[in-house]
Every structure is written in C-alpha cells, then in structure tokens.
Short mmCIF file of C-alpha atoms in Angstrom, two decimals:
data_model
loop_
_atom_site.label_atom_id
_atom_site.label_comp_id
_atom_site.label_asym_id
_atom_site.label_seq_id
_atom_site.Cartn_x
_atom_site.Cartn_y
_atom_site.Cartn_z
CA MET A 1 -7.49 -42.23 67.82
CA ILE A 2 -4.22 -43.84 68.85
CA PHE A 3 -4.34 -47.60 68.28
CA THR A 4 -1.37 -49.86 67.61
CA VAL A 5 -1.47 -53.27 65.94
CA ALA A 6 1.78 -55.24 66.38
CA ILE A 7 2.25 -58.12 63.93
CA ASP A 8 5.29 -60.35 64.41
CA GLY A 9 6.51 -63.57 62.88
CA PRO A 10 9.23 -65.25 60.83
CA ALA A 11 10.03 -64.61 57.16
CA ALA A 12 7.34 -65.43 54.57
CA ALA A 13 4.66 -66.31 57.14
CA GLY A 14 2.29 -63.76 55.60
CA LYS A 15 2.62 -60.96 58.14
CA GLY A 16 3.34 -58.27 55.53
CA THR A 17 0.32 -59.16 53.42
CA ILE A 18 -1.88 -59.34 56.52
CA SER A 19 -0.48 -56.04 57.83
CA ARG A 20 -1.17 -54.20 54.57
CA ALA A 21 -4.73 -55.58 54.44
CA VAL A 22 -5.39 -54.62 58.07
CA ALA A 23 -4.01 -51.10 57.54
CA GLU A 24 -6.21 -50.64 54.49
CA ARG A 25 -9.31 -52.01 56.23
CA PHE A 26 -9.02 -49.68 59.23
CA GLY A 27 -7.33 -46.71 57.58
CA PHE A 28 -4.20 -47.12 59.73
CA ALA A 29 -0.67 -46.16 58.69
CA HIS A 30 1.57 -49.17 57.97
CA LEU A 31 5.27 -49.71 58.67
CA ASP A 32 7.13 -52.81 57.54
CA THR A 33 9.91 -52.56 60.12
CA GLY A 34 11.93 -55.16 58.25
CA LEU A 35 12.42 -52.52 55.56
CA LEU A 36 14.30 -50.42 58.12
CA TYR A 37 16.81 -53.23 58.65
CA ARG A 38 16.90 -54.07 54.94
CA ALA A 39 17.68 -50.43 54.14
CA VAL A 40 20.45 -50.35 56.75
CA GLY A 41 21.87 -53.66 55.49
CA ALA A 42 21.78 -52.44 51.88
CA LYS A 43 23.79 -49.31 52.67
CA ALA A 44 27.55 -49.57 52.36
CA GLY A 45 29.76 -48.72 55.32
CA ASP A 46 29.08 -48.69 59.04
CA PRO A 47 25.61 -50.13 59.82
CA VAL A 48 25.27 -48.09 63.04
CA ALA A 49 25.88 -44.83 61.16
CA ALA A 50 23.48 -46.00 58.44
CA ALA A 51 20.77 -46.69 61.04
CA ARG A 52 21.23 -43.31 62.71
CA GLY A 53 21.00 -41.51 59.38
CA LEU A 54 18.10 -43.50 57.93
CA THR A 55 15.31 -41.50 56.27
CA GLU A 56 11.90 -42.48 54.92
CA ALA A 57 13.31 -42.00 51.41
CA ASP A 58 15.75 -44.88 52.10
CA LEU A 59 12.74 -47.20 52.48
CA GLY A 60 11.77 -46.65 48.83
CA ARG A 61 14.81 -48.43 47.34
CA GLY A 62 13.82 -50.97 44.71
CA ASP A 63 16.27 -53.65 45.88
CA LEU A 64 14.99 -54.07 49.44
CA ARG A 65 12.77 -57.09 48.71
CA THR A 66 15.55 -59.35 47.45
CA LEU A 67 16.79 -62.44 49.28
CA ALA A 68 20.21 -60.77 49.63
CA ALA A 69 18.64 -57.72 51.31
CA GLY A 70 16.79 -60.02 53.71
CA GLN A 71 19.99 -61.80 54.68
CA ALA A 72 21.76 -58.44 55.14
CA ALA A 73 18.88 -57.26 57.33
CA SER A 74 19.17 -60.33 59.55
CA ARG A 75 22.92 -59.73 59.95
CA VAL A 76 22.62 -56.04 60.96
CA ALA A 77 19.57 -56.73 63.16
CA VAL A 78 21.79 -58.55 65.68
CA ILE A 79 23.76 -55.32 66.35
CA PRO A 80 22.33 -53.70 69.52
CA GLU A 81 23.37 -50.18 68.43
CA VAL A 82 21.47 -50.58 65.15
CA ARG A 83 18.33 -51.71 67.01
CA ALA A 84 18.61 -48.80 69.45
CA ALA A 85 18.96 -46.29 66.62
CA LEU A 86 15.76 -47.55 64.98
CA LEU A 87 13.72 -47.92 68.18
CA ASP A 88 12.52 -44.31 68.55
CA PHE A 89 11.54 -44.10 64.88
CA GLN A 90 9.31 -47.15 65.26
CA ARG A 91 7.75 -46.08 68.58
CA ARG A 92 6.87 -42.64 67.24
CA PHE A 93 5.28 -44.24 64.19
CA ALA A 94 3.29 -46.69 66.36
CA ARG A 95 1.66 -44.02 68.52
CA ARG A 96 0.76 -41.62 65.72
CA GLU A 97 -2.77 -40.23 65.58
CA GLY A 98 -5.09 -42.29 63.38
CA GLY A 99 -3.74 -45.74 64.25
CA ALA A 100 -0.77 -47.75 63.03
CA VAL A 101 0.13 -51.29 62.02
CA LEU A 102 3.75 -52.36 62.44
CA ASP A 103 5.05 -55.71 61.30
CA GLY A 104 8.39 -57.23 62.18
CA ARG A 105 9.97 -59.64 64.62
CA ASP A 106 9.97 -57.82 67.97
CA ILE A 107 7.06 -55.36 67.74
CA GLY A 108 4.88 -56.93 70.43
CA THR A 109 7.78 -57.89 72.69
CA VAL A 110 10.15 -54.88 72.48
CA ILE A 111 8.99 -52.01 70.27
CA CYS A 112 5.33 -51.78 71.34
CA PRO A 113 4.66 -54.01 74.34
CA GLU A 114 1.64 -51.74 75.04
CA ALA A 115 0.07 -52.36 71.59
CA GLU A 116 -3.70 -52.74 71.70
CA VAL A 117 -3.55 -55.85 69.48
CA LYS A 118 -0.65 -58.28 69.06
CA LEU A 119 -0.59 -61.01 66.44
CA TYR A 120 2.09 -63.62 65.87
CA VAL A 121 1.86 -64.93 62.31
CA THR A 122 3.70 -68.17 61.56
CA ALA A 123 3.73 -71.16 59.20
CA SER A 124 5.87 -74.25 58.73
CA PRO A 125 9.40 -73.62 57.37
CA GLU A 126 8.58 -75.67 54.26
CA VAL A 127 5.50 -73.62 53.42
CA ARG A 128 7.31 -70.34 54.09
CA ALA A 129 10.26 -71.42 51.92
CA TYR A 130 7.90 -72.36 49.09
CA ARG A 131 6.21 -68.96 49.30
CA ARG A 132 9.57 -67.20 49.31
CA TRP A 133 10.73 -69.33 46.35
CA LEU A 134 7.62 -68.33 44.37
CA GLU A 135 8.50 -64.70 45.13
CA VAL A 136 12.24 -64.69 44.41
CA GLY A 137 12.93 -67.89 42.42
CA GLY A 138 16.25 -69.70 42.54
CA ASP A 139 16.95 -73.15 43.94
CA GLU A 140 14.05 -74.28 46.15
CA ALA A 141 16.25 -76.39 48.47
CA GLN A 142 18.62 -73.44 48.93
CA VAL A 143 15.70 -71.13 49.77
CA LEU A 144 14.53 -73.62 52.44
CA ALA A 145 18.05 -73.80 53.89
CA GLU A 146 18.22 -69.99 54.03
CA VAL A 147 14.79 -69.74 55.70
CA ILE A 148 15.84 -72.25 58.36
CA GLU A 149 19.16 -70.46 58.92
CA ARG A 150 17.44 -67.10 59.22
CA ASP A 151 14.91 -68.52 61.70
CA ARG A 152 17.79 -69.84 63.81
CA ARG A 153 19.68 -66.54 63.72
CA ASP A 154 16.57 -64.48 64.53
CA ALA A 155 15.51 -66.78 67.40
CA GLU A 156 18.98 -67.05 68.95
CA ARG A 157 20.09 -63.41 68.81
CA ALA A 158 20.84 -61.91 72.22
CA THR A 159 18.90 -58.70 71.60
CA ALA A 160 15.15 -58.96 70.91
CA PRO A 161 14.99 -62.60 69.76
CA LEU A 162 12.07 -63.66 67.57
CA ARG A 163 9.31 -65.02 69.78
CA PRO A 164 5.60 -64.34 70.32
CA ALA A 165 4.55 -61.87 73.01
CA ALA A 166 2.88 -63.62 75.94
CA ASP A 167 -0.46 -61.98 75.07
CA ALA A 168 -0.23 -62.34 71.26
CA LEU A 169 -2.87 -64.15 69.23
CA LEU A 170 -1.15 -66.97 67.33
CA LEU A 171 -2.13 -67.08 63.66
CA ASP A 172 -0.72 -70.14 61.86
CA THR A 173 -1.10 -69.63 58.10
CA THR A 174 0.33 -73.02 57.05
CA GLU A 175 -3.05 -74.26 55.86
CA LEU A 176 -4.95 -70.96 55.61
CA THR A 177 -5.69 -68.99 52.48
CA ILE A 178 -4.55 -65.37 52.71
CA GLU A 179 -8.22 -64.32 52.77
CA ALA A 180 -8.91 -66.53 55.79
CA ALA A 181 -5.80 -65.27 57.61
CA VAL A 182 -6.74 -61.64 56.93
CA HIS A 183 -10.31 -62.33 58.11
CA LYS A 184 -9.03 -63.75 61.42
CA ALA A 185 -6.72 -60.76 61.96
CA ILE A 186 -9.47 -58.24 61.21
CA ALA A 187 -11.91 -60.04 63.53
CA ALA A 188 -9.41 -59.88 66.41
CA ILE A 189 -8.86 -56.14 65.87
CA GLU A 190 -12.58 -55.39 65.54
CA GLN A 191 -13.20 -57.22 68.80
CA ARG A 192 -10.55 -55.15 70.59
CA ILE A 193 -11.83 -51.87 69.14
CA GLY A 194 -15.34 -52.87 70.27
CA GLN A 195 -14.08 -53.56 73.79
CA GLY A 196 -12.44 -50.12 73.87
CA ARG A 197 -15.72 -48.45 72.97
CA ALA A 198 -17.80 -50.49 75.44
#
C-alpha cells in the first residue's frame, strides 16, 4: 500500500510527536524532514554541497535537536538550491511501499501535494515557546523571541513559505493534550483509509 500522510506546522506545535505516534499506529515509515535541513545546517562549508551529499547516516547526529541546529536549519532552508537537492529524497520516501508519514513545513504544499492526508499542526507562539523551553532550557523570553523570529522567517521566505495546504485539516494543539491531538490525527487518517477501501 502506498499512502502518504503530510504533517506541517511551525516549530514546537507537536507535529513531530504526532507524526511518530501516527507512524507507529499504522506501521508507516516516518521522516522528520526538518532533520534534513538541520543536518545540512550543522555541516560546515557550502550548504548546497552538503544537501547534495546528505546520507541517512547524517540524520543520526546527536546535536540535531538543539536550538542552534534549528536556527541553522531555518537559515539554509531559504536557499532554493538546498531545497531542490532534498526534494527528490523526500518524494521517494513519501511514496514508498507500506505508507509514510512526513513532517515539516512544506510537505502538503510542495513536497507531497498529492498526499492522501494533510494535517497542519499549530499552537500559539507562547505555548510553543514554553514547550521548546522545557525541551532545551535557557532564557524563556529569549526562546519566545527566537520562536517568533523563526515563524517570521519561515512564513516570509520566497521558496515554499510555511502555510497550510488548502485541503489540510487544521489541528490547533494550544489547549489539547498530546493524547487528544494524536487521537484527532489518527481519526482523520482512519477515515481517509476507510474511504479508500469503500
């Protein structure tokens, strides 16, 4: 079975947690596409060359979840040649046999506009900053400022700006527990799978 779930949204909205839970529930492969950009940003030298030479082993680096790696990812993600180099990798992953879940910022709009299910996971900047602060620590006000700056950069970039696909289900996690958010995502996917079998 080929079945793609595209999950987009801003930093710390919960899309990674939801994506991992969905992949586990349905037995789908999972790709956190942000790791691709984090791995490129973490490599020294030319980001375009780094993107073209990226391997799955590069995604296993232990420093890719840091705030610094996230900021580096956002900076290299605005480079059209970097995005182009990573596009085929993501599309091949998405259409693999057995189903796939991809989470990122432009999966439903650019990478997989034909995805069977598209979710856009969001939350207020304050809630997302608090979650990120719990994860990485530091100065809470600074984390909020960085979240807001990253949102602005991701939304205003010329290539593949952060925005929901026209046919995406909006999932606002501001006041949801992670269990409730996962339940809503799974219900949407089960409904779509059921329609495909009808």
